[in-house]
């Protein structure tokens, strides 16, 4: 299985990367990152062969140009663990995962569908994130909580699954 992982320099994402590299089920791992992985050179040689790191610019996280999609071709799913801490931004917490989901659905899902497989998009959000935060009257950290809720709400919208039932699966997990 070939997987895509984001957020690999953070606490959750780095653990996901290490687990995937050690898993015999994962044959290839592509990490989409905003900066180089600090632990990449420390990995044992037998694990480095499974790992490909793509350091993307902000624009590439928003547009997914052909050279990036080519590297992602053949992926079975994505674990989206990227997010901002403290000062969330619309771009990182909403636009990045939304544009990724759209690009993966359009470019990575169809070949899997032809094989009778689903593309799985696992979105990792904060432990207590609630969809209702998008509209609730929030007393503290309102902007941060709304940004998290906005991305969560989009990824759970039925239109990602609705027009192609059975071929795209979105899951949310809270860290």
mmCIF file of C-alpha atoms in Angstrom:
data_model
loop_
_atom_site.group_PDB
_atom_site.id
_atom_site.type_symbol
_atom_site.label_atom_id
_atom_site.label_comp_id
_atom_site.label_asym_id
_atom_site.label_seq_id
_atom_site.Cartn_x
_atom_site.Cartn_y
_atom_site.Cartn_z
ATOM 1 C CA UNK A 1 0.000 0.000 0.000
ATOM 2 C CA UNK A 2 1.274 3.463 -0.917
ATOM 3 C CA UNK A 3 0.340 6.240 1.513
ATOM 4 C CA UNK A 4 0.614 10.017 1.638
ATOM 5 C CA UNK A 5 1.279 11.673 5.010
ATOM 6 C CA UNK A 6 1.284 15.357 5.927
ATOM 7 C CA UNK A 7 2.297 17.004 9.175
ATOM 8 C CA UNK A 8 5.364 14.781 9.449
ATOM 9 C CA UNK A 9 7.386 17.351 11.402
ATOM 10 C CA UNK A 10 4.756 17.533 14.151
ATOM 11 C CA UNK A 11 4.077 15.279 17.120
ATOM 12 C CA UNK A 12 1.291 13.177 15.564
ATOM 13 C CA UNK A 13 2.587 13.200 11.983
ATOM 14 C CA UNK A 14 6.112 12.106 12.916
ATOM 15 C CA UNK A 15 4.675 9.164 14.865
ATOM 16 C CA UNK A 16 2.494 8.248 11.885
ATOM 17 C CA UNK A 17 5.540 8.312 9.586
ATOM 18 C CA UNK A 18 7.556 6.059 11.873
ATOM 19 C CA UNK A 19 4.672 3.614 12.245
ATOM 20 C CA UNK A 20 4.069 3.500 8.481
ATOM 21 C CA UNK A 21 7.748 2.939 7.747
ATOM 22 C CA UNK A 22 7.862 0.020 10.157
ATOM 23 C CA UNK A 23 4.607 -1.509 8.887
ATOM 24 C CA UNK A 24 4.932 -4.324 6.379
ATOM 25 C CA UNK A 25 1.561 -3.275 4.898
ATOM 26 C CA UNK A 26 2.995 0.046 3.730
ATOM 27 C CA UNK A 27 5.249 -0.459 0.734
ATOM 28 C CA UNK A 28 5.788 3.216 -0.105
ATOM 29 C CA UNK A 29 5.335 6.426 1.862
ATOM 30 C CA UNK A 30 5.241 9.921 0.371
ATOM 31 C CA UNK A 31 5.529 12.736 2.891
ATOM 32 C CA UNK A 32 4.241 16.149 1.861
ATOM 33 C CA UNK A 33 5.994 18.684 4.030
ATOM 34 C CA UNK A 34 6.564 22.422 4.273
ATOM 35 C CA UNK A 35 10.135 21.865 5.474
ATOM 36 C CA UNK A 36 12.694 19.014 5.498
ATOM 37 C CA UNK A 37 12.180 16.211 8.006
ATOM 38 C CA UNK A 38 14.653 16.675 10.882
ATOM 39 C CA UNK A 39 14.791 12.928 11.593
ATOM 40 C CA UNK A 40 15.121 11.647 8.019
ATOM 41 C CA UNK A 41 18.903 11.141 8.223
ATOM 42 C CA UNK A 42 18.516 9.199 11.488
ATOM 43 C CA UNK A 43 16.268 6.518 9.956
ATOM 44 C CA UNK A 44 17.723 3.028 9.544
ATOM 45 C CA UNK A 45 18.822 2.323 5.970
ATOM 46 C CA UNK A 46 16.227 -0.422 5.440
ATOM 47 C CA UNK A 47 13.432 2.112 6.116
ATOM 48 C CA UNK A 48 14.794 4.950 3.974
ATOM 49 C CA UNK A 49 13.966 3.052 0.782
ATOM 50 C CA UNK A 50 10.219 3.269 1.523
ATOM 51 C CA UNK A 51 10.264 7.024 2.123
ATOM 52 C CA UNK A 52 10.003 9.861 -0.379
ATOM 53 C CA UNK A 53 9.803 13.401 0.986
ATOM 54 C CA UNK A 54 8.380 16.210 -1.115
ATOM 55 C CA UNK A 55 8.939 19.673 0.321
ATOM 56 C CA UNK A 56 6.178 21.810 -1.137
ATOM 57 C CA UNK A 57 5.680 25.544 -1.316
ATOM 58 C CA UNK A 58 2.453 27.139 -0.119
ATOM 59 C CA UNK A 59 1.265 27.438 -3.701
ATOM 60 C CA UNK A 60 1.910 23.742 -4.370
ATOM 61 C CA UNK A 61 -0.216 22.802 -1.342
ATOM 62 C CA UNK A 62 -2.988 24.889 -2.886
ATOM 63 C CA UNK A 63 -2.714 23.766 -6.522
ATOM 64 C CA UNK A 64 -1.081 20.306 -6.696
ATOM 65 C CA UNK A 65 0.836 20.800 -9.955
ATOM 66 C CA UNK A 66 1.444 17.851 -12.336
ATOM 67 C CA UNK A 67 4.948 17.035 -10.986
ATOM 68 C CA UNK A 68 3.518 16.589 -7.465
ATOM 69 C CA UNK A 69 0.557 14.510 -8.666
ATOM 70 C CA UNK A 70 2.963 12.313 -10.629
ATOM 71 C CA UNK A 71 4.859 11.501 -7.408
ATOM 72 C CA UNK A 72 1.561 10.697 -5.677
ATOM 73 C CA UNK A 73 0.246 8.449 -8.444
ATOM 74 C CA UNK A 74 -0.686 4.995 -7.179
ATOM 75 C CA UNK A 75 -1.440 6.161 -3.629
ATOM 76 C CA UNK A 76 -4.143 4.286 -1.753
ATOM 77 C CA UNK A 77 -4.807 6.954 0.839
ATOM 78 C CA UNK A 78 -3.692 9.981 2.797
ATOM 79 C CA UNK A 79 -3.269 10.647 6.502
ATOM 80 C CA UNK A 80 -3.648 14.408 6.893
ATOM 81 C CA UNK A 81 -1.978 15.363 10.200
ATOM 82 C CA UNK A 82 -0.938 18.890 9.219
ATOM 83 C CA UNK A 83 -2.333 21.855 11.082
ATOM 84 C CA UNK A 84 -1.245 24.951 12.874
ATOM 85 C CA UNK A 85 -0.886 25.209 16.616
ATOM 86 C CA UNK A 86 -1.774 28.339 18.536
ATOM 87 C CA UNK A 87 -2.402 30.704 15.635
ATOM 88 C CA UNK A 88 -4.348 28.815 13.007
ATOM 89 C CA UNK A 89 -4.642 30.182 9.547
ATOM 90 C CA UNK A 90 -7.296 29.744 6.899
ATOM 91 C CA UNK A 91 -4.607 28.610 4.480
ATOM 92 C CA UNK A 92 -3.022 25.829 6.558
ATOM 93 C CA UNK A 93 -6.049 24.616 8.509
ATOM 94 C CA UNK A 94 -8.721 24.880 5.827
ATOM 95 C CA UNK A 95 -7.386 25.562 2.328
ATOM 96 C CA UNK A 96 -4.553 22.987 2.365
ATOM 97 C CA UNK A 97 -6.657 19.954 3.364
ATOM 98 C CA UNK A 98 -9.633 21.043 1.254
ATOM 99 C CA UNK A 99 -7.515 21.483 -1.883
ATOM 100 C CA UNK A 100 -5.683 18.224 -1.188
ATOM 101 C CA UNK A 101 -8.961 16.326 -0.854
ATOM 102 C CA UNK A 102 -10.228 17.819 -4.111
ATOM 103 C CA UNK A 103 -6.995 17.057 -6.003
ATOM 104 C CA UNK A 104 -6.758 13.506 -4.652
ATOM 105 C CA UNK A 105 -10.389 12.830 -5.458
ATOM 106 C CA UNK A 106 -9.935 14.060 -9.022
ATOM 107 C CA UNK A 107 -6.509 12.588 -9.811
ATOM 108 C CA UNK A 108 -5.746 9.696 -7.446
ATOM 109 C CA UNK A 109 -9.145 8.107 -6.888
ATOM 110 C CA UNK A 110 -10.147 7.176 -10.478
ATOM 111 C CA UNK A 111 -7.392 4.552 -11.006
ATOM 112 C CA UNK A 112 -8.305 2.935 -7.677
ATOM 113 C CA UNK A 113 -11.962 2.944 -8.632
ATOM 114 C CA UNK A 114 -11.076 1.077 -11.818
ATOM 115 C CA UNK A 115 -9.447 -1.599 -9.605
ATOM 116 C CA UNK A 116 -12.481 -1.736 -7.295
ATOM 117 C CA UNK A 117 -10.649 0.010 -4.421
ATOM 118 C CA UNK A 118 -11.408 3.104 -2.329
ATOM 119 C CA UNK A 119 -9.151 6.083 -1.761
ATOM 120 C CA UNK A 120 -9.116 6.784 1.976
ATOM 121 C CA UNK A 121 -8.558 10.270 3.386
ATOM 122 C CA UNK A 122 -7.947 10.308 7.144
ATOM 123 C CA UNK A 123 -8.121 13.778 8.646
ATOM 124 C CA UNK A 124 -6.484 14.192 12.063
ATOM 125 C CA UNK A 125 -7.946 17.060 14.065
ATOM 126 C CA UNK A 126 -7.719 18.280 17.634
ATOM 127 C CA UNK A 127 -9.075 16.066 20.358
ATOM 128 C CA UNK A 128 -12.053 18.245 21.248
ATOM 129 C CA UNK A 129 -12.788 19.827 17.864
ATOM 130 C CA UNK A 130 -16.497 20.095 17.195
ATOM 131 C CA UNK A 131 -18.274 20.893 13.934
ATOM 132 C CA UNK A 132 -20.607 23.184 15.886
ATOM 133 C CA UNK A 133 -17.686 25.547 16.528
ATOM 134 C CA UNK A 134 -18.209 26.943 13.057
ATOM 135 C CA UNK A 135 -21.419 28.609 14.278
ATOM 136 C CA UNK A 136 -21.226 28.558 18.102
ATOM 137 C CA UNK A 137 -20.634 31.678 20.167
ATOM 138 C CA UNK A 138 -17.099 30.883 21.388
ATOM 139 C CA UNK A 139 -15.625 32.688 24.386
ATOM 140 C CA UNK A 140 -11.944 31.890 23.932
ATOM 141 C CA UNK A 141 -9.649 30.970 21.022
ATOM 142 C CA UNK A 142 -12.623 31.626 18.738
ATOM 143 C CA UNK A 143 -10.584 32.124 15.558
ATOM 144 C CA UNK A 144 -8.477 29.014 16.140
ATOM 145 C CA UNK A 145 -11.464 26.855 16.951
ATOM 146 C CA UNK A 146 -13.475 28.118 13.957
ATOM 147 C CA UNK A 147 -10.591 27.337 11.573
ATOM 148 C CA UNK A 148 -10.369 23.775 12.852
ATOM 149 C CA UNK A 149 -14.143 23.337 12.646
ATOM 150 C CA UNK A 150 -14.255 24.713 9.090
ATOM 151 C CA UNK A 151 -11.790 22.170 7.744
ATOM 152 C CA UNK A 152 -13.454 19.346 9.672
ATOM 153 C CA UNK A 153 -16.886 20.336 8.378
ATOM 154 C CA UNK A 154 -15.755 20.359 4.771
ATOM 155 C CA UNK A 155 -14.073 17.003 4.931
ATOM 156 C CA UNK A 156 -17.222 15.423 6.310
ATOM 157 C CA UNK A 157 -19.513 16.942 3.698
ATOM 158 C CA UNK A 158 -21.478 14.365 1.806
ATOM 159 C CA UNK A 159 -20.461 15.791 -1.570
ATOM 160 C CA UNK A 160 -17.046 14.161 -1.264
ATOM 161 C CA UNK A 161 -18.745 10.798 -0.910
ATOM 162 C CA UNK A 162 -22.161 11.543 -2.371
ATOM 163 C CA UNK A 163 -21.630 11.576 -6.120
ATOM 164 C CA UNK A 164 -19.229 8.630 -6.033
ATOM 165 C CA UNK A 165 -20.456 6.400 -3.216
ATOM 166 C CA UNK A 166 -18.204 3.516 -2.367
ATOM 167 C CA UNK A 167 -15.071 4.910 -4.002
ATOM 168 C CA UNK A 168 -13.969 7.676 -1.626
ATOM 169 C CA UNK A 169 -13.859 7.340 2.159
ATOM 170 C CA UNK A 170 -13.236 10.292 4.473
ATOM 171 C CA UNK A 171 -12.555 9.658 8.130
ATOM 172 C CA UNK A 172 -11.837 12.028 10.976
ATOM 173 C CA UNK A 173 -9.773 11.074 13.959
ATOM 174 C CA UNK A 174 -9.003 13.264 16.922
ATOM 175 C CA UNK A 175 -5.568 13.381 18.505
#
